[in-house]
C-alpha positions as a printed Julia matrix, in Angstrom:
642×3 Matrix{Float64}:
   0.15  -0.12   -0.13
   1.14   3.29   -1.01
   0.01   7.1    -0.04
  -0.49   9.74   -2.39
  -0.5   12.79   -0.22
   2.72  14.05    1.54
   3.85  13.19    4.6
   3.04  16.49    6.54
  -0.45  16.09    5.74
  -1.57  13.61    7.99
   0.45  14.57   10.77
  -1.0   18.05   10.67
  -4.43  16.89   10.55
  -3.28  14.65   13.49
  -1.91  17.51   15.15
  -5.21  19.22   14.88
  -7.82  17.2    15.57
  -6.64  14.1    18.33
  -4.43  16.0    21.2
  -7.81  18.53   21.17
 -10.34  15.25   21.4
  -8.31  13.68   24.26
  -8.19  16.72   26.65
 -11.75  17.1    26.16
 -12.19  13.71   27.98
  -9.63  15.13   30.86
 -11.69  17.91   32.02
 -13.89  17.12   34.85
 -17.53  17.67   34.32
 -19.15  21.19   36.14
 -21.97  20.44   37.76
 -25.21  22.43   38.75
 -25.83  22.65   42.72
 -29.65  21.49   43.99
 -30.83  21.55   47.15
 -31.83  17.61   48.71
 -33.17  16.63   51.9
 -30.21  13.71   51.84
 -26.85  12.9    50.42
 -26.83   8.92   51.07
 -27.68   8.23   47.4
 -25.54  10.86   46.18
 -22.28   9.86   47.52
 -20.42   9.56   44.41
 -21.4   13.03   43.0
 -20.52  14.64   46.75
 -16.42  12.77   46.1
 -16.43  14.49   42.99
 -17.57  17.37   44.04
 -14.23  17.36   46.3
 -12.0   17.37   44.09
 -10.4   20.72   43.27
  -8.34  20.18   40.27
  -9.87  21.12   36.94
  -8.93  18.09   35.61
  -9.5   14.1    36.12
  -7.69  11.1    35.34
  -8.46   9.38   32.1
 -10.8    6.97   32.23
 -11.37   3.97   30.16
 -14.22   4.94   27.87
 -15.85   3.37   25.01
 -16.94   6.66   23.43
 -13.73   7.8    23.31
 -12.04   5.41   21.4
 -14.75   5.43   19.15
 -14.24   9.15   18.24
 -10.3    8.42   18.01
 -10.69   5.52   15.7
 -13.15   7.98   13.07
 -10.45  10.42   13.36
  -7.98   7.92   12.35
  -9.87   6.63    9.55
 -10.43  10.41    8.5
  -6.52  11.12    8.62
  -6.03   7.69    6.58
  -8.43   9.4     4.07
  -6.78  12.43    4.0
  -3.54  10.53    3.26
  -4.71   8.96    0.56
  -4.05   5.23    0.67
  -3.74   3.02   -2.54
  -2.98  -0.56   -3.76
  -1.06  -0.73   -6.68
  -2.77  -2.21  -10.31
   1.09  -2.85  -11.99
   4.69  -3.12  -10.96
   6.41  -0.46  -12.39
   9.09   0.07  -10.61
  12.63   1.14  -11.7
  11.27   2.94  -14.99
  12.34   6.57  -16.49
   9.32   8.34  -17.35
   9.97  11.7   -20.13
   6.52  13.18  -20.21
   6.68  15.37  -23.28
   3.78  18.2   -23.15
   2.39  19.79  -26.05
   1.8   23.37  -25.49
   1.73  24.34  -29.56
  -1.09  26.73  -31.0
  -3.76  23.73  -31.29
  -3.56  22.92  -27.58
  -5.07  26.2   -26.76
  -8.19  24.6   -28.21
 -11.33  24.91  -26.09
 -13.53  21.51  -26.14
 -16.56  20.69  -24.45
 -16.99  21.66  -20.78
 -14.45  24.67  -20.99
 -11.08  23.11  -20.16
  -8.56  23.95  -23.04
  -6.62  21.03  -24.52
  -3.86  22.16  -22.45
  -5.64  22.06  -19.58
  -6.77  18.32  -20.17
  -3.14  17.62  -20.79
  -1.87  18.82  -17.77
  -4.45  16.42  -15.52
  -3.37  13.67  -17.47
   0.18  14.32  -16.81
  -0.71  14.82  -13.13
  -2.6   11.55  -12.72
   0.22   9.57  -14.02
   2.94  10.71  -12.01
   0.17  10.04   -9.18
   0.48   6.42  -10.77
   4.04   6.43  -11.03
   6.12   3.35   -9.5
   7.74   3.93   -5.57
  11.19   3.57   -7.56
  10.14   5.04  -10.87
  11.79   8.35  -11.89
  10.46  11.22  -14.32
  11.41  14.51  -15.99
   8.69  16.92  -17.76
   9.35  18.41  -20.84
   7.11  21.28  -22.51
   7.74  21.76  -26.3
   6.26  23.82  -29.01
   8.27  25.21  -31.6
  11.1   24.83  -29.23
  11.41  22.09  -26.26
  12.2   23.12  -22.53
  13.29  20.91  -19.81
  11.28  21.9   -16.89
  12.28  19.53  -14.26
  15.18  17.21  -14.58
  14.53  13.89  -13.63
  13.63  12.89  -10.02
  11.43  11.25   -7.84
  10.28  13.94   -6.07
   6.24  13.78   -7.53
   5.55  17.55   -6.08
   8.55  18.75   -8.56
   6.91  16.74  -11.4
   3.87  18.59  -10.15
   5.1   21.72  -10.16
   7.29  21.7   -13.43
   3.55  20.56  -14.86
   1.66  23.72  -13.69
   4.24  26.0   -15.19
   3.97  24.62  -18.47
   2.75  27.85  -20.33
   0.79  28.22  -22.98
   2.38  28.97  -26.73
   1.33  30.32  -30.27
   3.89  28.85  -31.99
   4.0   25.52  -34.57
   4.36  22.31  -32.43
   7.79  20.38  -33.24
   8.34  17.06  -31.67
  11.88  16.27  -33.34
  13.69  19.13  -30.87
  12.02  17.89  -27.73
  12.17  13.94  -28.52
  16.02  14.55  -29.06
  16.08  16.22  -26.0
  14.33  13.09  -24.33
  16.57  10.64  -25.67
  19.65  12.64  -24.0
  19.06  11.0   -20.39
  18.97   7.51  -22.17
  21.81   7.5   -24.46
  24.81   5.1   -23.84
  27.26   7.79  -24.29
  29.81   6.24  -22.05
  28.55   3.8   -19.07
  25.12   5.13  -19.26
  23.54   7.98  -17.59
  23.74   6.89  -13.94
  21.43   8.21  -11.05
  21.89   9.07   -7.22
  21.63   4.79   -7.13
  24.71   4.18   -9.51
  22.25   2.91  -11.89
  22.7    3.7   -15.12
  19.63   4.07  -17.54
  19.89   2.83  -20.6
  16.17   3.22  -22.27
  12.94   5.23  -21.73
   9.66   5.37  -21.45
   8.15   8.6   -22.93
   5.01   9.87  -22.47
   3.8   12.26  -25.22
   0.67  14.61  -24.37
  -0.63  16.3   -27.67
  -3.6   15.98  -30.06
  -0.9   14.57  -32.41
  -1.17  17.73  -35.32
   2.65  17.78  -35.29
   4.02  18.14  -38.55
   7.34  16.99  -38.06
   6.6   13.75  -36.58
   8.14  12.31  -40.08
  11.57  12.93  -39.06
  11.35  11.58  -35.42
  13.15   7.98  -34.45
  12.55   6.71  -30.98
  16.22   4.69  -30.75
  15.58   3.94  -27.32
  12.52   3.11  -25.34
   9.28   3.47  -26.43
   6.74   6.45  -27.2
   3.02   6.35  -25.74
   1.17   9.07  -27.05
  -1.99   9.87  -25.1
  -4.34  11.89  -27.55
  -6.29  14.94  -26.0
  -9.1   16.58  -27.57
 -12.17  15.97  -29.2
 -13.22  19.03  -30.76
 -13.03  19.19  -35.06
 -14.81  22.6   -35.98
 -12.31  25.66  -37.04
 -11.98  28.43  -39.2
  -8.72  30.37  -39.41
  -6.98  32.47  -41.56
  -4.61  31.36  -42.84
  -2.51  33.95  -44.94
  -2.18  37.31  -45.42
  -0.27  39.9   -47.64
  -0.05  43.63  -47.7
   1.53  45.6   -50.54
   1.55  49.45  -51.89
   1.3   49.83  -55.21
   4.73  50.64  -57.42
   3.22  53.18  -59.26
   0.97  54.7   -56.28
   2.76  53.79  -53.14
  -0.6   55.68  -51.07
  -2.88  52.59  -52.07
  -2.67  49.45  -50.4
  -3.84  45.93  -50.74
  -4.97  43.18  -48.19
  -5.31  39.59  -49.4
  -6.38  37.03  -46.31
  -6.99  33.84  -47.07
  -9.6   31.93  -44.87
  -9.94  28.13  -45.04
 -12.6   25.89  -43.49
 -11.14  23.09  -41.64
 -14.48  21.25  -39.76
 -17.04  19.06  -41.31
 -20.08  21.61  -41.43
 -19.99  24.55  -44.08
 -19.61  27.76  -42.1
 -20.4   31.38  -43.26
 -17.78  34.35  -41.91
 -17.36  37.97  -42.03
 -14.1   39.34  -42.76
 -13.12  42.49  -41.17
 -10.37  44.77  -41.91
  -9.25  47.64  -39.37
  -6.6   50.32  -39.51
  -4.71  51.37  -36.24
  -8.04  49.97  -34.5
 -10.44  52.12  -36.87
 -12.91  49.67  -39.06
 -12.25  50.34  -42.36
 -14.54  47.91  -44.18
 -16.07  44.11  -44.35
 -16.26  41.27  -46.07
 -18.54  38.24  -46.1
 -17.9   34.69  -47.28
 -20.2   32.29  -47.37
 -20.61  28.84  -47.16
 -17.37  27.33  -47.05
 -17.81  23.78  -47.89
 -16.51  21.56  -45.23
 -12.91  19.93  -44.73
 -14.67  16.48  -44.73
 -16.23  14.25  -42.75
 -16.23  13.95  -39.24
 -15.02  10.45  -39.7
 -12.64  11.2   -42.65
 -10.9   14.12  -40.57
  -9.11  11.99  -38.1
  -7.15  10.88  -40.78
  -6.32  13.46  -42.93
  -3.5   15.91  -42.62
  -2.98  19.6   -43.9
  -1.29  18.66  -46.7
  -4.49  16.09  -48.33
  -6.13  17.03  -51.18
  -9.55  18.91  -49.76
 -12.07  20.49  -51.87
 -11.76  24.04  -53.48
 -14.66  25.3   -51.8
 -12.99  25.08  -48.31
 -11.04  28.38  -48.98
 -11.46  31.89  -49.83
 -10.08  35.0   -50.18
 -11.2   38.59  -49.13
  -9.33  41.42  -50.94
  -9.36  44.95  -49.41
  -7.88  48.18  -51.37
  -7.6   51.55  -49.74
  -5.2   54.43  -49.52
  -3.11  54.87  -46.32
  -0.33  57.71  -47.22
   1.31  57.14  -43.57
   2.26  54.47  -41.73
  -0.32  51.99  -39.76
  -1.12  48.56  -38.0
  -3.1   46.57  -40.05
  -5.8   44.05  -38.7
  -7.82  41.51  -40.2
 -10.32  39.41  -37.8
 -13.12  37.0   -38.66
 -16.38  37.17  -36.76
 -17.66  34.72  -34.53
 -16.18  32.19  -32.25
 -14.66  28.76  -32.52
 -12.85  26.07  -30.65
  -9.62  28.08  -31.49
  -9.29  31.97  -31.66
  -5.63  32.2   -32.08
  -6.57  31.82  -35.48
  -8.93  34.45  -35.92
  -7.29  37.34  -36.18
  -4.14  38.11  -38.21
  -1.54  42.11  -37.92
   0.49  43.86  -40.14
   2.9   46.73  -39.72
   2.79  48.77  -42.63
   5.98  51.21  -43.1
   5.31  54.48  -45.1
   5.2   54.59  -48.48
   8.35  56.03  -50.33
  10.05  55.56  -53.6
  12.24  52.64  -54.07
  16.24  53.5   -55.11
  18.31  50.52  -55.97
  22.2   50.66  -56.64
  24.17  48.75  -59.42
  27.75  47.51  -58.12
  29.9   46.71  -61.58
  32.66  46.41  -63.06
  30.54  46.87  -66.67
  27.15  44.86  -67.2
  24.81  46.79  -70.05
  22.59  43.85  -69.61
  22.4   44.55  -65.9
  21.4   48.58  -66.92
  19.31  47.93  -69.41
  17.26  45.42  -66.59
  17.55  48.37  -64.05
  15.92  50.69  -66.6
  13.24  48.61  -66.9
  11.9   48.65  -63.52
   9.66  50.61  -61.57
  12.54  52.31  -59.92
  11.67  56.33  -58.7
  16.08  56.24  -59.28
  19.15  54.07  -59.83
  23.39  54.91  -60.09
  25.55  52.47  -61.15
  29.12  52.38  -59.66
  32.2   50.49  -60.33
  33.3   48.08  -57.41
  36.01  50.23  -56.42
  33.64  53.33  -56.59
  31.68  51.58  -53.67
  34.42  50.53  -51.4
  35.98  53.5   -51.89
  32.42  55.82  -50.76
  32.38  58.16  -47.62
  29.64  56.55  -45.34
  27.92  59.32  -45.98
  27.33  58.89  -49.51
  26.11  55.08  -48.6
  24.77  55.29  -45.39
  21.79  57.52  -43.86
  20.88  57.24  -40.13
  22.01  53.79  -39.64
  20.76  52.57  -43.33
  21.82  52.03  -46.74
  20.26  54.87  -48.7
  19.28  52.72  -51.3
  16.61  49.99  -50.51
  17.85  47.27  -53.04
  22.38  47.09  -54.09
  22.85  44.7   -57.04
  26.56  43.46  -56.89
  27.48  41.76  -60.47
  30.82  39.6   -59.72
  32.01  41.48  -56.29
  31.87  39.9   -53.22
  31.99  42.49  -50.71
  31.98  42.59  -46.14
  30.31  46.46  -46.79
  27.16  45.54  -45.9
  25.09  48.49  -44.62
  21.33  47.43  -43.68
  19.6   46.77  -46.61
  19.08  43.8   -49.44
  21.24  42.68  -51.3
  21.42  40.61  -54.89
  23.95  38.98  -55.57
  25.3   37.37  -59.31
  28.15  35.49  -59.03
  29.24  36.52  -55.47
  28.43  36.56  -52.21
  28.19  38.51  -49.34
  31.28  38.2   -46.88
  29.6   36.97  -43.9
  29.69  33.82  -41.83
  28.33  30.68  -43.25
  28.28  31.82  -47.06
  30.9   30.87  -49.8
  32.02  30.46  -53.29
  33.24  27.09  -54.2
  34.44  25.36  -56.94
  33.59  25.41  -60.12
  30.56  23.21  -62.16
  30.17  22.97  -65.67
  28.08  21.07  -68.09
  24.76  20.28  -64.84
  21.15  21.37  -64.74
  19.21  22.42  -62.23
  17.47  19.73  -60.8
  14.56  21.32  -58.81
  13.1   25.55  -58.38
  10.9   26.75  -55.99
   8.35  28.5   -58.47
   5.81  29.11  -55.88
   8.08  31.68  -54.46
   7.39  35.32  -55.04
  10.59  35.75  -56.71
  10.47  33.23  -59.16
   6.81  33.65  -59.96
   5.85  33.38  -64.04
   9.93  32.7   -63.97
  10.63  30.47  -66.81
  13.23  28.23  -64.72
  13.38  24.94  -67.09
  14.02  27.76  -70.27
  17.31  29.03  -68.86
  20.44  27.63  -70.42
  23.71  28.46  -67.94
  26.53  26.58  -68.72
  28.72  26.91  -65.67
  28.52  28.28  -62.18
  30.77  28.22  -58.86
  29.66  26.53  -56.31
  27.23  27.77  -53.24
  27.85  27.08  -49.5
  25.1   27.85  -47.67
  24.21  28.34  -43.64
  21.16  25.28  -43.32
  18.82  28.54  -42.24
  19.4   29.75  -46.09
  16.08  29.12  -48.35
  17.12  27.55  -52.12
  14.89  28.38  -54.33
  17.1   26.46  -57.55
  18.94  23.28  -57.1
  21.41  21.14  -59.2
  23.13  17.88  -57.73
  25.98  20.26  -56.67
  23.82  22.17  -54.35
  22.37  25.37  -54.27
  22.08  27.69  -56.96
  19.84  30.7   -55.75
  19.52  30.74  -52.43
  17.51  33.56  -50.11
  19.28  34.37  -46.7
  17.95  36.75  -44.14
  20.55  37.77  -41.35
  19.19  40.43  -39.12
  18.27  43.39  -41.09
  19.45  42.21  -44.49
  18.17  40.37  -47.01
  20.49  38.21  -49.54
  19.43  36.77  -52.52
  22.57  35.18  -54.37
  22.61  33.62  -57.07
  25.8   30.93  -58.16
  26.33  32.62  -62.27
  27.01  35.19  -63.39
  25.65  36.51  -67.25
  29.51  36.58  -68.61
  31.47  34.23  -67.7
  34.93  34.99  -65.3
  36.48  36.66  -68.13
  33.89  39.03  -68.67
  34.05  38.14  -72.52
  31.36  35.4   -73.64
  28.24  35.34  -72.08
  27.67  32.79  -69.72
  23.7   32.33  -70.3
  20.88  32.95  -72.66
  18.4   34.34  -69.69
  18.89  37.69  -70.49
  17.73  37.54  -73.83
  14.0   35.72  -72.33
  11.23  37.62  -70.75
  11.78  36.0   -67.52
  14.58  37.99  -66.6
  12.83  41.22  -66.89
  10.11  39.05  -64.77
  13.0   38.08  -62.07
  14.35  41.36  -61.79
  10.65  42.67  -61.09
   9.67  40.14  -58.87
  13.5   40.71  -56.86
  13.28  44.29  -56.5
   9.59  43.8   -55.15
  10.34  41.2   -52.76
  13.93  42.45  -51.2
  12.22  46.03  -51.13
   8.73  45.12  -49.77
  10.05  45.34  -46.03
  10.68  48.86  -46.32
   9.03  50.57  -49.03
   6.61  48.6   -50.86
   4.34  46.62  -48.01
   4.39  45.25  -44.32
   7.79  44.84  -42.16
   9.16  41.6   -42.43
   6.31  38.54  -40.9
   7.78  37.23  -37.53
   6.15  33.88  -36.77
   5.32  32.85  -33.53
   8.59  31.79  -31.24
  10.95  33.61  -34.58
  13.43  36.08  -33.13
  13.2   39.67  -34.96
  15.49  42.55  -35.22
  15.24  46.1   -34.61
  17.74  49.44  -35.14
  17.87  51.61  -32.05
  18.42  55.64  -31.9
  21.85  56.62  -31.62
  22.93  56.74  -28.44
  20.28  54.3   -27.08
  21.32  51.78  -24.67
  18.32  49.1   -24.38
  14.7   49.24  -25.07
  11.49  48.42  -23.55
   9.31  45.74  -25.9
   5.29  45.56  -25.24
   3.71  42.32  -25.8
   0.61  41.77  -26.89
  -0.31  40.07  -23.13
   0.59  43.61  -21.67
   4.37  42.27  -20.29
   7.22  44.8   -20.73
  10.73  43.14  -21.7
  13.66  45.39  -21.55
  16.72  44.77  -23.86
  20.09  46.05  -24.33
  21.67  47.42  -27.47
  24.45  45.14  -29.08
  27.05  46.43  -31.88
  25.6   48.34  -34.19
  22.3   49.54  -32.47
  20.71  46.5   -32.88
  18.44  44.48  -30.71
  17.36  40.77  -31.27
  14.18  39.92  -29.36
  13.01  36.24  -29.08
  10.16  35.93  -26.68
   7.68  36.44  -29.38
   5.04  33.3   -28.65
   2.01  35.17  -28.5
   0.58  36.79  -31.53
  -0.25  40.31  -31.64
   1.36  43.77  -31.87
   5.43  43.91  -30.7
   5.57  47.91  -30.03
   9.13  49.12  -29.6
  10.11  52.31  -27.73
  13.74  53.93  -28.83
  13.38  52.2   -32.48
  14.83  54.5   -35.69
  11.68  55.14  -37.64
  10.13  52.33  -39.68
  10.96  49.87  -36.66
   8.43  51.05  -33.93
   6.63  47.93  -34.25
   6.22  44.3   -35.5
   3.69  41.53  -35.68
   3.85  38.6   -35.01
   0.97  36.12  -37.03
   0.55  32.2   -36.59
  -1.09  31.61  -40.22
  -0.52  28.08  -39.94
  -2.91  25.54  -41.24
  -0.91  22.78  -39.39
  -1.86  24.1   -36.71
  -5.62  25.28  -37.33
  -6.23  21.98  -38.22
  -7.33  20.99  -34.68
  -8.92  17.33  -35.24
  -7.16  15.47  -33.58
  -5.12  13.18  -35.21
  -6.66   9.32  -35.32
  -2.93   7.63  -36.65
   0.11   9.23  -35.09
   2.85   7.71  -37.06
   6.86   8.51  -36.36
   9.58   7.77  -39.0
  11.19   4.67  -36.8
  10.2    2.98  -33.25
   7.91   1.71  -31.2
   4.6    3.49  -30.59
   1.55   2.87  -28.7
  -1.58   5.28  -28.06
  -4.3    6.09  -26.24
  -7.12   8.4   -25.1
  -6.05   8.65  -21.04
  -3.73   7.78  -18.52
  -5.21   4.8   -17.18
  -5.69   5.05  -13.68
  -3.58   2.61  -11.44
  -3.22   3.56   -8.28
  -6.56   3.03   -6.75
  -7.85   4.5    -3.77
  -8.11   2.17   -0.88
 -12.03   2.51   -0.15
C-alpha cells in the first residue's frame, strides 16, 4: 500500500484533531448546585464535588475509543492510501507536453487541451512506481526541460503546472532528441543517485497529434506512448495574409487574407479590416465547404487534397499615405480563437531606389532601366568600397533600398537588401566553392514570389560556382551539386545570391541566354518587389510565433522596452551597430518597441499555419521509426483503498 499525499498532510491533521479530543476527556464535568434532603444516594457525586482540580484521571471510555477511531480513519483518508494495480518500479518516464497553438483549443466542458494534458500528466505522476523517476519537457516550436530527472513528485507536479500556452507551431523532433539524451548510451550511460545506469526510457507524449514533423522522429531507445488529447473538430481560420503597396501609387494598399474551413460543417464568416483600430471594411465569405466528414478528419493531414470550396480570399483596397497597423478579423467564435486574427505593420510609402555595382554589364543596366524605380545609380566596385559613409549610409541604413552586385563579393553591407551575381556577401557561413560545369537544374520553387512566372526550365547556364550556404537559407534553385539561387535573412539584411553571372569569369563570353528571355525582366521585377517589400512597398518582415526579430535603435540608446501583446514589458540591451534582437515572441499580436528608429517601432507576430488551424485530433499518429502505443487517457492504476 502507498500514500499519494505528502507525509506532512496526515501529520498536521493528527496534531489538529487528536489532542483536543483527548483533552476534552481529561476535563472535569462542571455540575449545577441543587438542594436535596439527603446525600446518602449521592455519595459518588459528593466525592466529585470534593475534587478541586479542573482535571480528572483519564478513564477507559468506549466513546473516546470510537471517536479516536473515526479521526484516525479520516486522517488515513486524507493520506490517500492506494493499492498498486501493476508494478512499474525502476523506470525512467519522460513526459512530453505539447503546448503549441492547437493545444489552446477549448473542448466541450470549457477546458483547453493544454489543461486536459496537465491533468492527464498529473494522473501519470500519481501512478508512478515507488522507485520510478521522471522528467518533464514542454515543447512547441522549441523544447524546454521544466524538471530534470527526479523522484520528487511535488517537483514534477509543480513543473507540469508551469507549462505555459504558446501560439507557435508544434515540432516534436527537438523535444524527442532532448528526451532521449538522458537515456543515451554514451560512456557508461546516464547514472542516477543510486548509481543505476538507465539504458532506455518510457516517453509519454500528451498531444492532439497535429505535429507536422513526426516523419523525422525516431525513437531509438525505449517506447513512445501517445496520449491523444481533444475531441473538437470545428474551426475556421486565417491561413495567410499579404499587404502590399502599389509600385506606381505607393499610397494605395492592397490586403489579401485567405480563410479556410477545417471543420465538418459549412460556415459563413465576416472578414473585417481594421487600420489603427478603426474599421475600414467588411466582406462576407459565404458557405465555405467543410474539409471532410467527421469520420474522415482524424485520418487527414493539412497537406491532403481537400475541396477547393473550403477556402476563399478576402481582398481589400484602401489609401494609406502614412504608416499603420493592419488587422484582419474573422467574425463569430470557434474552438480556436488564435487564428481568427492576423496583423501587419505597414511602413510609410517612399519611392524605391537601387544601386548597381558592376565593372560593366549592359544587360544589367538595361534591366535597371526597365524596372519601376524612382531612381538608380551605377558604381564600379572600387567606387563602392571607397565611397564615404555619408554617401552610402543614412540614419543607420543604406541610402539605397536594394543593391545589386555583379561579380563583386564584399563585407561592406549596411542594412539593406542585396542581390549578388557570381559573388557572395562576406559573412559567416556563406562562400563560393569550386567551379561547376555542364550540370542542369534539378529543382526550383516556382511558388516563391521571386520565381513566380519565371520560366526556369527555359534557362541555359553553362557554369557556376558551388554555393555554400548556412542551414537557415532558403534554396530557390538547386542542382545536383547544391544551391544555385538562395535567399538568406540575416538580422536587418536580405541576401539573394545567384551562383552564376551573366558573363564568364573573363567577362568576355556570355554565360547564359537568360537575358534574352522575358523571364529575366520578370525575375528582376519580382526580386526588387520582394526585397524592398519590408521598407518601401508593404509590411514589415512577417514574424512567426517563436521566431526572433531584430530592430535598430536610435543613436545613443543603450536599451529598449518591448511591450508584448499580453501586456508584459521586457527590457533588452542594444548590442553592436545599435541593434536589438528579441526572441520571446510566443504570443500573436503587435510588439511595440520604444526608442527604435523610425519604421522599426513595431513588429507583427502571426500564426498563419494550416498545420495548427487543423484542430481535429490525429487518429493515425506515425513516426519515422520506433515503437508507438496510443490512447486517449491515462489509466489510473493507483486505486483508492476505499
